[in-house]
Short mmCIF file of C-alpha atoms in Angstrom, two decimals:
data_model
loop_
_atom_site.label_atom_id
_atom_site.label_comp_id
_atom_site.label_asym_id
_atom_site.label_seq_id
_atom_site.Cartn_x
_atom_site.Cartn_y
_atom_site.Cartn_z
CA MET L 123 5.00 -2.99 1.51
CA THR L 124 7.17 -1.26 4.02
CA GLY L 125 7.75 -0.76 7.70
CA LYS L 126 6.04 2.00 9.66
CA ASP L 127 7.44 5.43 10.33
CA MET L 128 5.32 6.14 13.33
CA GLY L 129 7.49 8.86 14.66
CA ALA L 130 8.20 10.50 11.34
CA ASP L 131 7.36 14.12 10.82
CA ILE L 132 4.59 14.39 8.31
CA ALA L 133 4.12 18.09 8.94
CA PRO L 134 1.81 19.87 6.54
CA ILE L 135 3.59 21.29 3.54
CA GLY L 136 2.04 24.74 3.46
CA ASN L 137 -0.43 24.92 0.65
CA SER L 138 -1.40 21.42 -0.45
CA PRO L 139 -4.89 20.59 -1.70
CA VAL L 140 -7.57 19.74 0.87
CA VAL L 141 -9.06 16.24 0.53
CA ILE L 142 -12.78 16.44 1.18
CA LEU L 143 -14.66 13.15 1.74
CA VAL L 144 -18.36 13.63 1.03
CA ARG L 145 -20.69 11.45 3.18
CA PRO L 146 -17.98 8.82 3.84
CA GLN L 147 -19.47 5.62 5.29
CA LEU L 148 -16.64 3.61 6.91
CA ALA L 149 -14.22 4.93 9.51
CA ASP L 150 -11.69 2.29 8.27
CA ASN L 151 -11.69 4.00 4.97
CA ILE L 152 -11.19 7.40 6.48
CA GLY L 153 -8.08 6.09 8.24
CA SER L 154 -6.79 4.50 5.09
CA VAL L 155 -7.35 7.75 3.23
CA ALA L 156 -5.28 9.64 5.80
CA ARG L 157 -2.47 7.12 5.33
CA ALA L 158 -2.59 7.42 1.53
CA MET L 159 -2.67 11.22 1.86
CA ALA L 160 0.50 11.19 3.98
CA ASN L 161 2.17 8.93 1.35
CA GLY L 162 1.54 11.53 -1.31
CA GLY L 163 2.09 14.69 0.66
CA LEU L 164 -1.51 15.77 1.17
CA PHE L 165 -2.15 16.89 4.73
CA HIS L 166 -5.56 18.59 4.99
CA LEU L 167 -8.69 16.40 5.43
CA ARG L 168 -12.29 17.50 5.75
CA LEU L 169 -15.37 15.40 6.14
CA VAL L 170 -18.83 16.32 4.92
CA ALA L 171 -21.60 14.56 6.89
CA PRO L 172 -19.76 11.32 7.79
CA ARG L 173 -22.37 8.58 8.12
CA ASP L 174 -21.27 7.33 11.60
CA GLY L 175 -20.18 10.63 13.05
CA TRP L 176 -16.72 11.71 14.01
CA PRO L 177 -14.26 11.00 15.60
CA GLN L 178 -14.04 7.18 15.21
CA ASP L 179 -11.30 5.14 16.83
CA ARG L 180 -11.10 2.73 13.90
CA ALA L 181 -9.85 5.52 11.62
CA TRP L 182 -6.78 6.09 13.78
CA ARG L 183 -6.09 2.35 13.85
CA MET L 184 -6.05 2.25 10.04
CA ALA L 185 -3.93 5.34 9.63
CA SER L 186 -0.57 3.69 10.43
CA GLY L 187 0.73 6.78 12.08
CA ALA L 188 -0.85 9.49 9.91
CA ASP L 189 -2.48 10.64 13.13
CA ARG L 190 -1.77 14.34 12.65
CA ILE L 191 -3.97 14.39 9.61
CA LEU L 192 -6.85 12.74 11.49
CA ASP L 193 -6.31 14.96 14.59
CA ALA L 194 -6.76 18.04 12.43
CA VAL L 195 -9.88 16.84 10.52
CA THR L 196 -12.78 19.25 10.37
CA VAL L 197 -16.41 18.14 9.96
CA HIS L 198 -18.89 20.04 7.87
CA GLU L 199 -22.63 19.73 7.24
CA THR L 200 -22.49 20.69 3.59
CA ILE L 201 -19.95 20.78 0.75
CA ALA L 202 -20.54 24.51 0.48
CA GLU L 203 -19.34 24.92 4.06
CA ALA L 204 -16.39 22.62 3.54
CA VAL L 205 -15.11 24.54 0.53
CA ALA L 206 -16.01 28.08 1.56
CA ASP L 207 -12.43 29.24 2.05
CA LEU L 208 -11.05 27.51 -1.07
CA HIS L 209 -10.51 29.04 -4.46
CA HIS L 210 -10.70 25.96 -6.69
CA VAL L 211 -12.50 22.65 -6.24
CA ALA L 212 -12.07 19.46 -8.22
CA ALA L 213 -14.53 16.55 -8.01
CA THR L 214 -13.63 12.96 -8.73
CA CYS L 215 -16.14 11.44 -11.08
CA PRO L 216 -15.83 7.89 -12.35
CA ARG L 217 -18.47 8.23 -15.11
CA PRO L 218 -19.24 11.11 -17.41
CA ARG L 219 -22.52 12.68 -16.39
CA HIS L 220 -23.18 15.22 -19.11
CA ILE L 221 -21.99 18.12 -17.10
CA ILE L 222 -20.45 21.14 -18.87
CA LYS L 223 -17.22 21.26 -16.90
CA PRO L 224 -13.65 20.52 -17.79
CA ILE L 225 -12.81 16.82 -17.24
CA LEU L 226 -9.17 16.02 -16.46
CA THR L 227 -7.27 12.86 -15.81
CA ALA L 228 -5.65 12.41 -12.33
CA ARG L 229 -2.36 13.35 -13.91
CA GLY L 230 -3.79 16.41 -15.59
CA ALA L 231 -5.61 17.47 -12.44
CA ALA L 232 -2.48 17.07 -10.33
CA SER L 233 -0.59 19.40 -12.71
CA GLU L 234 -3.48 21.84 -12.59
CA LEU L 235 -3.63 21.74 -8.79
CA ARG L 236 0.15 22.33 -8.59
CA SER L 237 -0.27 25.32 -10.83
CA ILE L 238 -3.10 26.73 -8.77
CA THR L 239 -1.43 26.23 -5.40
CA GLY L 240 1.75 27.67 -6.91
CA ARG L 241 -0.16 30.90 -7.33
CA GLY L 242 -0.99 30.90 -3.62
CA LEU L 243 -4.58 29.89 -4.08
CA ARG L 244 -6.24 27.15 -2.03
CA CYS L 245 -7.84 24.15 -3.63
CA GLY L 246 -9.70 21.02 -2.67
CA ILE L 247 -10.63 17.61 -4.13
CA LEU L 248 -14.02 16.05 -3.51
CA PHE L 249 -14.36 12.28 -3.18
CA GLY L 250 -17.83 10.72 -3.05
CA PRO L 251 -19.26 8.09 -0.73
CA GLU L 252 -17.97 4.52 -1.07
CA ARG L 253 -20.98 3.01 -2.78
CA ALA L 254 -22.53 5.59 -5.03
CA GLY L 255 -19.95 8.31 -5.63
CA LEU L 256 -20.79 11.98 -5.89
CA GLU L 257 -24.24 13.10 -6.95
CA ASN L 258 -24.92 15.73 -9.61
CA ASP L 259 -25.59 18.35 -6.95
CA ASP L 260 -22.25 17.60 -5.31
CA MET L 261 -20.43 18.02 -8.58
CA ALA L 262 -22.08 21.35 -9.16
CA GLU L 263 -19.86 22.69 -6.35
CA ALA L 264 -16.73 21.89 -8.36
CA ASP L 265 -14.78 23.82 -11.00
CA MET L 266 -13.46 20.70 -12.71
CA LEU L 267 -14.04 17.00 -12.78
CA VAL L 268 -11.33 14.35 -12.39
CA ARG L 269 -11.75 11.01 -14.08
CA TYR L 270 -9.12 8.30 -13.75
CA PRO L 271 -8.11 6.40 -16.77
CA LEU L 272 -8.59 2.84 -15.42
CA ASN L 273 -10.08 -0.43 -16.65
CA PRO L 274 -13.58 0.52 -17.83
CA ALA L 275 -14.66 -3.14 -17.32
CA PHE L 276 -13.95 -2.90 -13.55
CA MET L 277 -14.70 0.54 -12.20
CA SER L 278 -15.21 -0.38 -8.54
CA LEU L 279 -12.42 1.72 -6.98
CA ASN L 280 -11.97 1.67 -3.26
CA LEU L 281 -12.21 5.12 -1.68
CA SER L 282 -8.68 5.11 -0.24
CA GLN L 283 -7.36 3.76 -3.54
CA ALA L 284 -8.93 6.68 -5.31
CA VAL L 285 -7.23 9.05 -2.87
CA MET L 286 -3.98 7.14 -3.26
CA VAL L 287 -3.92 7.60 -7.02
CA MET L 288 -4.60 11.32 -6.66
CA ALA L 289 -2.03 11.72 -3.85
CA TYR L 290 0.52 9.83 -5.89
CA GLU L 291 -0.03 12.03 -8.90
CA TRP L 292 0.14 15.12 -6.69
CA TRP L 293 3.53 13.99 -5.44
CA MET L 294 4.71 13.20 -8.97
CA ALA L 295 3.52 16.48 -10.44
CA VAL L 296 6.43 18.82 -10.46
CA GLU L 297 5.78 22.49 -10.79
CA GLU L 298 7.03 22.31 -14.34
CA SER L 299 6.14 25.56 -16.01
CA SER L 300 5.65 28.94 -14.62
CA PRO L 301 2.10 29.03 -13.29
CA ARG L 302 -0.61 30.63 -15.34
CA THR L 303 -1.51 33.88 -13.66
CA LEU L 304 -4.85 35.61 -13.70
CA MET L 305 -4.00 39.32 -13.62
CA THR L 306 -6.18 40.49 -10.81
CA ASN L 307 -4.51 43.92 -10.26
CA GLU L 308 -6.11 45.59 -7.21
CA THR L 309 -8.43 42.69 -6.45
CA ARG L 310 -8.03 38.95 -5.85
CA VAL L 311 -9.63 35.64 -6.81
CA ALA L 312 -12.90 35.16 -4.91
CA THR L 313 -13.21 32.29 -2.43
CA LYS L 314 -15.95 29.65 -2.77
CA GLY L 315 -17.65 31.23 0.21
CA GLU L 316 -17.90 34.57 -1.53
CA LEU L 317 -19.16 32.89 -4.69
CA GLU L 318 -21.71 30.95 -2.62
CA ASN L 319 -22.89 34.18 -1.01
CA PHE L 320 -23.42 35.66 -4.47
CA LEU L 321 -25.22 32.54 -5.77
CA GLY L 322 -27.47 32.70 -2.72
CA HIS L 323 -28.26 36.30 -3.46
CA LEU L 324 -28.95 35.59 -7.13
CA THR L 325 -31.15 32.56 -6.37
CA ARG L 326 -33.27 34.49 -3.86
CA GLU L 327 -33.86 37.26 -6.36
CA LEU L 328 -34.70 34.73 -9.09
CA ASP L 329 -37.17 33.10 -6.72
CA ASP L 330 -38.67 36.50 -5.86
CA CYS L 331 -39.15 37.44 -9.49
CA GLY L 332 -40.65 34.11 -10.42
CA PHE L 333 -37.88 33.02 -12.73
CA LEU L 334 -37.58 29.77 -10.80
CA ARG L 335 -41.30 29.23 -10.37
CA ASN L 336 -41.32 25.88 -12.20
CA LEU L 337 -40.64 23.72 -9.11
CA PRO L 338 -39.81 20.45 -10.88
CA LYS L 339 -37.27 22.24 -13.06
CA ARG L 340 -35.92 24.48 -10.29
CA PRO L 341 -33.09 22.22 -9.01
CA GLY L 342 -31.68 21.71 -12.49
CA MET L 343 -31.89 25.44 -13.30
CA VAL L 344 -30.16 26.40 -10.05
CA ARG L 345 -27.50 23.85 -10.85
CA ASN L 346 -26.96 25.18 -14.27
CA ILE L 347 -26.54 28.71 -13.02
CA ARG L 348 -24.05 27.42 -10.51
CA HIS L 349 -22.12 25.61 -13.21
CA LEU L 350 -21.90 28.76 -15.23
CA PHE L 351 -20.30 30.82 -12.48
CA GLN L 352 -17.95 27.96 -11.51
CA ARG L 353 -16.52 27.66 -14.99
CA GLY L 354 -13.68 30.13 -14.55
CA GLU L 355 -12.16 32.20 -11.81
CA VAL L 356 -14.15 35.20 -10.57
CA THR L 357 -12.52 37.95 -8.69
CA GLU L 358 -13.85 39.41 -5.51
CA GLN L 359 -14.37 42.73 -7.22
CA GLU L 360 -16.36 41.10 -10.06
CA LEU L 361 -18.59 39.46 -7.44
CA ARG L 362 -19.30 42.86 -5.87
CA THR L 363 -20.22 44.13 -9.29
CA LEU L 364 -22.51 41.16 -9.88
CA HIS L 365 -24.16 41.70 -6.49
CA GLY L 366 -24.81 45.26 -7.56
CA VAL L 367 -26.25 44.12 -10.87
CA ILE L 368 -28.65 41.73 -9.20
CA THR L 369 -29.70 44.28 -6.63
CA GLU L 370 -30.32 46.96 -9.24
CA LEU L 371 -32.22 44.59 -11.54
CA ALA L 372 -34.47 43.55 -8.70
CA ARG L 373 -34.96 47.14 -7.62
CA GLY L 374 -36.08 48.06 -11.17
CA ARG L 375 -38.49 45.13 -11.25
CA ASN L 376 -40.03 46.36 -7.98
CA GLY L 377 -40.89 49.60 -9.72
CA ARG L 378 -38.39 51.69 -7.85
CA VAL L 379 -36.27 54.22 -9.71
CA VAL L 380 -32.74 53.06 -10.37
CA GLY L 381 -30.48 55.68 -8.95
CA MET J 175 -15.61 6.08 -5.11
CA THR J 176 -18.02 4.25 -7.37
CA GLY J 177 -20.56 1.52 -7.53
CA LYS J 178 -19.77 -2.07 -8.13
CA ASP J 179 -19.60 -3.79 -11.43
CA MET J 180 -20.08 -7.27 -10.10
CA GLY J 181 -21.15 -8.73 -13.38
CA ALA J 182 -18.60 -6.99 -15.49
CA ASP J 183 -16.17 -8.94 -17.63
CA ILE J 184 -12.72 -8.49 -16.27
CA ALA J 185 -11.31 -11.18 -18.49
CA PRO J 186 -7.51 -11.52 -18.58
CA ILE J 187 -5.90 -9.41 -21.22
CA GLY J 188 -3.46 -11.91 -22.67
CA ASN J 189 0.01 -11.04 -21.50
CA SER J 190 -0.17 -8.67 -18.51
CA PRO J 191 2.43 -8.81 -15.73
CA VAL J 192 1.88 -11.34 -12.91
CA VAL J 193 1.53 -9.81 -9.46
CA ILE J 194 3.38 -11.94 -6.94
CA LEU J 195 2.73 -11.36 -3.24
CA VAL J 196 5.61 -12.66 -1.16
CA ARG J 197 4.58 -14.01 2.26
CA PRO J 198 1.41 -11.90 2.46
CA GLN J 199 -0.10 -11.77 5.96
CA LEU J 200 -3.68 -10.62 5.67
CA ALA J 201 -6.40 -12.16 3.49
CA ASP J 202 -8.13 -8.76 3.48
CA ASN J 203 -5.10 -7.29 1.78
CA ILE J 204 -5.00 -10.07 -0.81
CA GLY J 205 -8.62 -9.27 -1.70
CA SER J 206 -7.90 -5.61 -1.92
CA VAL J 207 -4.94 -6.36 -4.11
CA ALA J 208 -7.11 -8.29 -6.51
CA ARG J 209 -9.56 -5.36 -6.71
CA ALA J 210 -6.73 -2.93 -7.42
CA MET J 211 -5.31 -5.22 -10.02
CA ALA J 212 -8.66 -5.38 -11.84
CA ASN J 213 -8.80 -1.55 -11.75
CA GLY J 214 -5.55 -1.35 -13.55
CA GLY J 215 -5.82 -4.28 -15.93
CA LEU J 216 -3.60 -6.78 -14.16
CA PHE J 217 -5.17 -10.24 -13.96
CA HIS J 218 -2.62 -12.80 -12.81
CA LEU J 219 -1.99 -13.19 -9.10
CA ARG J 220 0.40 -15.65 -7.40
CA LEU J 221 1.10 -16.04 -3.70
CA VAL J 222 4.36 -17.18 -2.18
CA ALA J 223 3.95 -18.79 1.28
CA PRO J 224 0.84 -16.82 2.43
CA ARG J 225 1.01 -16.71 6.25
CA ASP J 226 -2.53 -17.95 6.86
CA GLY J 227 -2.78 -20.39 3.99
CA TRP J 228 -5.06 -20.22 0.98
CA PRO J 229 -7.93 -19.92 0.08
CA GLN J 230 -9.37 -17.42 2.65
CA ASP J 231 -12.98 -16.27 2.45
CA ARG J 232 -12.12 -12.75 3.60
CA ALA J 233 -10.17 -12.15 0.41
CA TRP J 234 -13.24 -12.70 -1.77
CA ARG J 235 -15.23 -10.40 0.46
CA MET J 236 -12.73 -7.55 -0.04
CA ALA J 237 -12.33 -8.05 -3.80
CA SER J 238 -15.60 -6.28 -4.78
CA GLY J 239 -16.15 -8.64 -7.65
CA ALA J 240 -12.66 -9.28 -8.84
CA ASP J 241 -13.38 -12.95 -8.09
CA ARG J 242 -11.91 -14.35 -11.28
CA ILE J 243 -8.50 -13.08 -10.22
CA LEU J 244 -8.77 -14.80 -6.86
CA ASP J 245 -10.22 -17.97 -8.33
CA ALA J 246 -7.15 -18.33 -10.54
CA VAL J 247 -4.58 -17.62 -7.83
CA THR J 248 -1.74 -20.12 -7.60
CA VAL J 249 0.25 -20.69 -4.42
CA HIS J 250 3.98 -21.42 -4.37
CA GLU J 251 6.48 -22.32 -1.75
CA THR J 252 9.30 -20.20 -3.02
CA ILE J 253 9.79 -17.13 -5.21
CA ALA J 254 11.88 -19.20 -7.55
CA GLU J 255 8.92 -21.51 -8.14
CA ALA J 256 6.52 -18.61 -8.60
CA VAL J 257 8.67 -16.96 -11.28
CA ALA J 258 9.95 -20.08 -12.99
CA ASP J 259 7.94 -19.53 -16.22
CA LEU J 260 8.57 -15.77 -16.39
CA HIS J 261 11.23 -13.93 -18.37
CA HIS J 262 11.50 -10.72 -16.39
CA VAL J 263 10.89 -9.96 -12.70
CA ALA J 264 10.68 -6.59 -11.01
CA ALA J 265 10.72 -6.20 -7.24
CA THR J 266 9.17 -3.30 -5.36
CA CYS J 267 11.64 -1.91 -2.89
CA PRO J 268 10.81 1.14 -0.72
CA ARG J 269 14.37 1.85 0.30
CA PRO J 270 17.65 1.53 -1.55
CA ARG J 271 19.58 -1.45 -0.26
CA HIS J 272 22.94 -1.19 -2.04
CA ILE J 273 22.05 -3.74 -4.64
CA ILE J 274 23.61 -3.54 -8.06
CA LYS J 275 20.42 -3.58 -10.05
CA PRO J 276 18.57 -1.04 -12.09
CA ILE J 277 16.10 0.98 -9.93
CA LEU J 278 13.08 2.40 -11.72
CA THR J 279 10.18 4.53 -10.66
CA ALA J 280 6.68 2.99 -10.88
CA ARG J 281 6.18 4.97 -14.07
CA GLY J 282 9.47 3.90 -15.54
CA ALA J 283 8.86 0.29 -14.59
CA ALA J 284 5.37 0.34 -16.18
CA SER J 285 6.88 1.56 -19.39
CA GLU J 286 9.56 -1.12 -19.24
CA LEU J 287 7.00 -3.86 -18.47
CA ARG J 288 4.87 -2.74 -21.43
CA SER J 289 7.90 -2.94 -23.66
CA ILE J 290 8.77 -6.41 -22.38
CA THR J 291 5.27 -7.84 -22.70
CA GLY J 292 5.03 -6.15 -26.06
CA ARG J 293 7.81 -8.47 -27.22
CA GLY J 294 5.77 -11.48 -26.09
CA LEU J 295 7.83 -12.10 -22.94
CA ARG J 296 6.18 -12.82 -19.58
CA CYS J 297 7.01 -10.70 -16.56
CA GLY J 298 6.12 -10.41 -12.90
CA ILE J 299 6.26 -7.88 -10.07
CA LEU J 300 7.16 -8.92 -6.52
CA PHE J 301 5.53 -7.24 -3.53
CA GLY J 302 6.83 -7.94 -0.05
CA PRO J 303 4.96 -8.73 3.14
CA GLU J 304 2.92 -5.99 4.79
CA ARG J 305 5.22 -5.19 7.66
CA ALA J 306 8.77 -5.68 6.54
CA GLY J 307 8.81 -5.61 2.75
CA LEU J 308 11.06 -7.79 0.62
CA GLU J 309 14.27 -9.15 2.03
CA ASN J 310 17.63 -9.04 0.23
CA ASP J 311 17.35 -12.67 -0.80
CA ASP J 312 13.89 -11.99 -2.29
CA MET J 313 15.25 -9.10 -4.37
CA ALA J 314 18.04 -11.24 -5.70
CA GLU J 315 15.33 -13.00 -7.71
CA ALA J 316 14.54 -9.82 -9.61
CA ASP J 317 15.97 -8.16 -12.73
CA MET J 318 15.07 -4.67 -11.61
CA LEU J 319 13.87 -2.81 -8.55
CA VAL J 320 10.91 -0.46 -8.47
CA ARG J 321 10.88 2.39 -6.03
CA TYR J 322 7.92 4.76 -5.82
CA PRO J 323 8.57 8.46 -5.52
CA LEU J 324 6.46 9.21 -2.49
CA ASN J 325 6.73 11.25 0.70
CA PRO J 326 10.03 10.11 2.23
CA ALA J 327 8.79 11.27 5.65
CA PHE J 328 5.94 8.78 5.50
CA MET J 329 6.86 5.56 3.77
CA SER J 330 4.25 3.27 5.33
CA LEU J 331 2.52 2.17 2.15
CA ASN J 332 -0.36 -0.27 2.44
CA LEU J 333 0.17 -3.44 0.29
CA SER J 334 -2.92 -2.93 -1.81
CA GLN J 335 -2.01 0.74 -2.28
CA ALA J 336 1.40 -0.28 -3.49
CA VAL J 337 -0.27 -2.63 -6.01
CA MET J 338 -2.78 0.13 -6.93
CA VAL J 339 -0.04 2.58 -7.90
CA MET J 340 1.67 -0.02 -10.03
CA ALA J 341 -1.60 -1.18 -11.62
CA TYR J 342 -2.54 2.44 -12.33
CA GLU J 343 0.79 3.15 -14.00
CA TRP J 344 0.53 -0.10 -15.95
CA TRP J 345 -2.82 1.08 -17.30
CA MET J 346 -1.45 4.55 -18.05
CA ALA J 347 1.64 3.30 -19.83
CA VAL J 348 0.92 3.26 -23.51
CA GLU J 349 3.13 1.20 -25.75
CA GLU J 350 4.80 4.34 -27.00
CA SER J 351 7.75 3.40 -28.98
CA SER J 352 8.56 0.26 -30.89
CA PRO J 353 9.76 -2.25 -28.34
CA ARG J 354 13.47 -2.84 -27.91
CA THR J 355 14.22 -6.21 -29.42
CA LEU J 356 16.98 -8.55 -28.36
CA MET J 357 18.01 -10.30 -31.52
CA THR J 358 17.85 -13.94 -30.51
CA ASN J 359 17.91 -15.51 -33.97
CA GLU J 360 17.48 -19.27 -33.59
CA THR J 361 17.10 -19.20 -29.79
CA ARG J 362 14.89 -17.33 -27.32
CA VAL J 363 15.09 -15.49 -24.06
CA ALA J 364 15.45 -17.92 -21.15
CA THR J 365 12.76 -18.23 -18.52
CA LYS J 366 13.46 -17.69 -14.84
CA GLY J 367 13.11 -21.41 -14.32
CA GLU J 368 15.83 -22.15 -16.83
CA LEU J 369 18.06 -19.52 -15.24
CA GLU J 370 17.35 -20.95 -11.77
CA ASN J 371 18.29 -24.37 -13.02
CA PHE J 372 21.59 -23.00 -14.24
CA LEU J 373 22.26 -21.08 -10.99
CA GLY J 374 21.56 -24.29 -9.06
CA HIS J 375 24.06 -26.12 -11.24
CA LEU J 376 26.68 -23.39 -10.75
CA THR J 377 26.14 -23.16 -7.00
CA ARG J 378 26.48 -26.89 -6.51
CA GLU J 379 29.68 -26.93 -8.43
CA LEU J 380 31.00 -23.92 -6.52
CA ASP J 381 30.16 -25.74 -3.29
CA ASP J 382 31.90 -28.88 -4.44
CA CYS J 383 35.05 -27.01 -5.43
CA GLY J 384 35.14 -25.13 -2.14
CA PHE J 385 34.65 -21.71 -3.65
CA LEU J 386 31.81 -21.14 -1.23
CA ARG J 387 33.41 -22.70 1.78
CA ASN J 388 33.31 -19.49 3.88
CA LEU J 389 29.87 -20.19 5.37
CA PRO J 390 29.18 -16.74 6.87
CA LYS J 391 29.92 -15.15 3.49
CA ARG J 392 28.22 -17.81 1.43
CA PRO J 393 24.71 -16.28 1.26
CA GLY J 394 26.03 -12.93 0.09
CA MET J 395 28.27 -14.52 -2.47
CA VAL J 396 25.48 -16.65 -3.87
CA ARG J 397 23.32 -13.59 -4.04
CA ASN J 398 26.00 -11.60 -5.89
CA ILE J 399 26.37 -14.36 -8.44
CA ARG J 400 22.61 -14.35 -8.87
CA HIS J 401 22.56 -10.55 -9.30
CA LEU J 402 25.18 -10.83 -12.01
CA PHE J 403 23.23 -13.25 -14.17
CA GLN J 404 19.98 -11.40 -13.58
CA ARG J 405 21.33 -8.14 -14.91
CA GLY J 406 20.45 -8.63 -18.54
CA GLU J 407 18.57 -11.07 -20.64
CA VAL J 408 20.15 -14.46 -21.14
CA THR J 409 19.05 -16.70 -23.96
CA GLU J 410 18.23 -20.32 -23.64
CA GLN J 411 21.17 -21.19 -25.89
CA GLU J 412 23.54 -19.10 -23.77
CA LEU J 413 22.44 -20.95 -20.69
CA ARG J 414 23.13 -24.26 -22.37
CA THR J 415 26.61 -22.97 -23.16
CA LEU J 416 27.08 -21.86 -19.57
CA HIS J 417 25.93 -25.25 -18.31
CA GLY J 418 28.58 -26.79 -20.55
CA VAL J 419 31.22 -24.41 -19.29
CA ILE J 420 30.50 -25.26 -15.67
CA THR J 421 30.38 -28.97 -16.35
CA GLU J 422 33.71 -28.86 -18.26
CA LEU J 423 35.39 -26.72 -15.59
CA ALA J 424 34.26 -29.15 -12.85
CA ARG J 425 35.39 -32.11 -14.93
CA GLY J 426 38.85 -30.64 -15.37
CA ARG J 427 39.13 -29.93 -11.65
CA ASN J 428 38.27 -33.55 -10.90
CA GLY J 429 41.38 -34.54 -12.75
CA ARG J 430 39.57 -36.11 -15.65
CA VAL J 431 40.69 -35.38 -19.18
CA VAL J 432 38.61 -32.77 -20.96
CA GLY J 433 37.51 -34.30 -24.11
#
């Protein structure tokens, strides 16, 4: 549609959401994603387990000058690792999957993300692999789901197109109202890494005590617990309290005196 | 982002805007455009002077099942021919070009197009070639310009991404208010073909009378006249009147008695 601005400054605007491609398959798409991100003012790209490895020359060729985004890409083995330093994570999800999480439109999510970043918190948006989209376990890492209102009779949305719509809405979303503020007083909102650390602690103790002994049901139970703690913001102080609760409960179960 | 719905019914919804690709270069992009159109509920695609001819297998390969849109593509030599049966034409335009025409955002244009189609009129949206975008003469064929609010520091927007944003906004735009109605009484809004026919008549007469004799300035003058008549809706009856006016003026100039 337009000429190229190869030399233009597309410098990161401080705190924009991180785009996280989960198991992306085609380097071409990764390049197109970077270009779409630059169009909409998103500058941080992370890859989780890219199928063909990274870096890939083809990505740069498709990026039309959005090289700085590709140059700064980080690669992660798991979603948990990719979101560890973030406070909020959204997951794009073309079809409802009976998950108890808020579902927003792209426009609603963009407004929400503006509000979150406006409070100085870091957020990310997960996009699934080209063919199959995100799996249930992937979505369990998210606080909210994003579903685009588009033609239900033709849902096949190209990966970079999906990013384009989100980037466009991010650019359109003005920071309208004063951001909602969670009063955290002496503490602060926990990062995903801190939450993950707690969930690991909890799961180990639940394994030890036999709560998760039904192996076929274990993945679903772990996921449900995860969903529960993802539902709202948790502060770092609350997590320390929860760690203490789990430790104490486990200690009691082991017959030791709670002191 | 999602699986394919190869067998899904993406049947044309009656009166959706026609996407018109002007001098498109890459068949891949034409296929991606068809896919994006299907995502957003646009079903009519026309090509003006595609660089590599038509049909091209690669387009079908990129369309992810939006075959019916490609199967129904029509090819035209000129924009005028491609828009002849339409009543309103919008042109996407990444940069302002000092043209006296309404400029809308993608969202504003979608709302306008909904309103126009809601009145039973046919409209189209012009997209320029990948590298250079639409030229001034191309935009002279349009009633309004569409400019996306996107990162001004990185304007390089892929053709199918440009169509995606417009298709997405088209899908999002609900027919909110009752459509504005031009009271046409016994007549109806003229098509672009009828307008073109009148402009041809007018230009021929202006050539004959020497009004356009300054050859270097001629293209700009013709374009300005075109812009003037594109600015609002003209009815078929008004055009007949204008034809008569031109004919009569020319006859008087030729020294014949006006009768």
